[in-house]
PDB file of C-alpha atoms in Angstrom:
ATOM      1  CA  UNK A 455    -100.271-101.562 153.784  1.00 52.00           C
ATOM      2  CA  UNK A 456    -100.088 -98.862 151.067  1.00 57.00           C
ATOM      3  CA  UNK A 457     -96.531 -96.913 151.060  1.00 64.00           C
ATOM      4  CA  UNK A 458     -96.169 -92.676 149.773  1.00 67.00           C
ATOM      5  CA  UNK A 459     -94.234 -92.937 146.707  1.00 77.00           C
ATOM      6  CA  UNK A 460     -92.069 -90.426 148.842  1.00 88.00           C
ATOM      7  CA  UNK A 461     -90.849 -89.672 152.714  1.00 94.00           C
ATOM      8  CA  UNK A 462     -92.696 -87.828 154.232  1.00 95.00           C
ATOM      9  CA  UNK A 463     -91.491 -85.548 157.329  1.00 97.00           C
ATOM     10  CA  UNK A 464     -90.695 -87.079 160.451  1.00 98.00           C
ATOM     11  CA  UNK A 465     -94.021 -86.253 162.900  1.00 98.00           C
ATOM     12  CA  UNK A 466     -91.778 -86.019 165.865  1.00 98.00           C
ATOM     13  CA  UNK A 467     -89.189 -83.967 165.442  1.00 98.00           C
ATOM     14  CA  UNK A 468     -90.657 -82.178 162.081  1.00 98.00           C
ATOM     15  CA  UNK A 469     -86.963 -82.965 160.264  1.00 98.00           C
ATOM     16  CA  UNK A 470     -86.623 -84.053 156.688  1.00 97.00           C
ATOM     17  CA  UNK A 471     -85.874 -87.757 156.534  1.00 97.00           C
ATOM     18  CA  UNK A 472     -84.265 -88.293 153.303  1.00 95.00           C
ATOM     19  CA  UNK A 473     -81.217 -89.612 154.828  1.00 94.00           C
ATOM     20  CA  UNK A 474     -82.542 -91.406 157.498  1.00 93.00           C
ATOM     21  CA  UNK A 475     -81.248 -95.563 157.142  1.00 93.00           C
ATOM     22  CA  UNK A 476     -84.432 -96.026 159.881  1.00 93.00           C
ATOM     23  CA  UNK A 477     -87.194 -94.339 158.437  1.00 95.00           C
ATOM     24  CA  UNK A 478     -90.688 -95.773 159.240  1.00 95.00           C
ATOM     25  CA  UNK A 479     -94.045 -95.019 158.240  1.00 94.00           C
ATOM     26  CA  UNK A 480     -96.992 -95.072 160.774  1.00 94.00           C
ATOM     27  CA  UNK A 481    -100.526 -95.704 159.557  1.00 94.00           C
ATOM     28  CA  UNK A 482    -103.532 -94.542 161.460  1.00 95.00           C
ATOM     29  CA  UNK A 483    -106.909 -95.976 161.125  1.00 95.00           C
ATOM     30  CA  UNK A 484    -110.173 -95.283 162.685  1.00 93.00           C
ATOM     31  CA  UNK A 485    -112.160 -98.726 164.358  1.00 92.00           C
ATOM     32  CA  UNK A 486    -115.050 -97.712 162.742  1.00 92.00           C
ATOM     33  CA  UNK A 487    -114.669 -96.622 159.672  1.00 90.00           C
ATOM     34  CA  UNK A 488    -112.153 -96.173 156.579  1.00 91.00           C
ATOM     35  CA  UNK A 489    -110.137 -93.210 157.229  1.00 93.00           C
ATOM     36  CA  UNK A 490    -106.420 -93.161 157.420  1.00 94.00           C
ATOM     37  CA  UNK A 491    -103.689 -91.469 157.535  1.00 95.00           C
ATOM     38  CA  UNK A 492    -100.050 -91.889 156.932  1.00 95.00           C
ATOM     39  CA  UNK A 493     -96.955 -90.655 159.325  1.00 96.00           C
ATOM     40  CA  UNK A 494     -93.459 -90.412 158.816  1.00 97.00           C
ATOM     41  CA  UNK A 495     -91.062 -90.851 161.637  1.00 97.00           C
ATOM     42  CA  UNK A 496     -87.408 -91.556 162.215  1.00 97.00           C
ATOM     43  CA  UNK A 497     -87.399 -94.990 164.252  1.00 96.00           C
ATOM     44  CA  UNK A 498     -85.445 -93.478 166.967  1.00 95.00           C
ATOM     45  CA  UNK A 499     -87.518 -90.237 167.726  1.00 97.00           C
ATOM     46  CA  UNK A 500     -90.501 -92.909 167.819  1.00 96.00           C
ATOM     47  CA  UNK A 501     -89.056 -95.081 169.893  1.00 95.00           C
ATOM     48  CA  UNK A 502     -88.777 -92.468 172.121  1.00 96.00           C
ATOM     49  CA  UNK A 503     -92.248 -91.383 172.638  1.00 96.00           C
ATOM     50  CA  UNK A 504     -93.222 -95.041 173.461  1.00 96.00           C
ATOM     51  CA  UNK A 505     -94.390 -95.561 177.277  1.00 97.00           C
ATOM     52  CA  UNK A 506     -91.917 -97.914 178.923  1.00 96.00           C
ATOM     53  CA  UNK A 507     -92.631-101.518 178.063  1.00 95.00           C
ATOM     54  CA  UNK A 508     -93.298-100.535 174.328  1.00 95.00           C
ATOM     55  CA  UNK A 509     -91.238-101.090 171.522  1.00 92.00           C
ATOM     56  CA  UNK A 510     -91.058-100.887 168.070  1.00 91.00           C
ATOM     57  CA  UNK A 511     -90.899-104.540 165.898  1.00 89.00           C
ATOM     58  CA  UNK A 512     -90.299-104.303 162.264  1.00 79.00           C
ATOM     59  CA  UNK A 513     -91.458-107.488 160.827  1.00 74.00           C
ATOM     60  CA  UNK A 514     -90.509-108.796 157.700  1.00 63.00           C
TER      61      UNK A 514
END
């Protein structure tokens, strides 16, 4: 997966994320095609957002 050589806002909350010890990066793609795009998130605020059920794995 290709990283931003920087953080990039968090797309919840709209807060810088400079300090944040959880910051994650969320990559969108389209099924059919090439286009993507890259979010920045504090963990937490996307946990949040995530219907019941859901959670969020980082792998290794």
């Amino acid at each position: 997966m290709r990283k931003t050589s920087e953080r990039l806002r968090c797309c919840i909350c709209g807060g810088g994320t400079e300090d944040s010890p959880r910051y994650i990066e969320i990559e969108v793609t389209v099924a059919d095609g090439d286009d993507r795009q890259l979010f920045g998130a504090h963990a937490d605020h996307f946990e949040s957002v995530l219907a019941q059920g859901f959670r969020l794995e980082i792998l290794d």
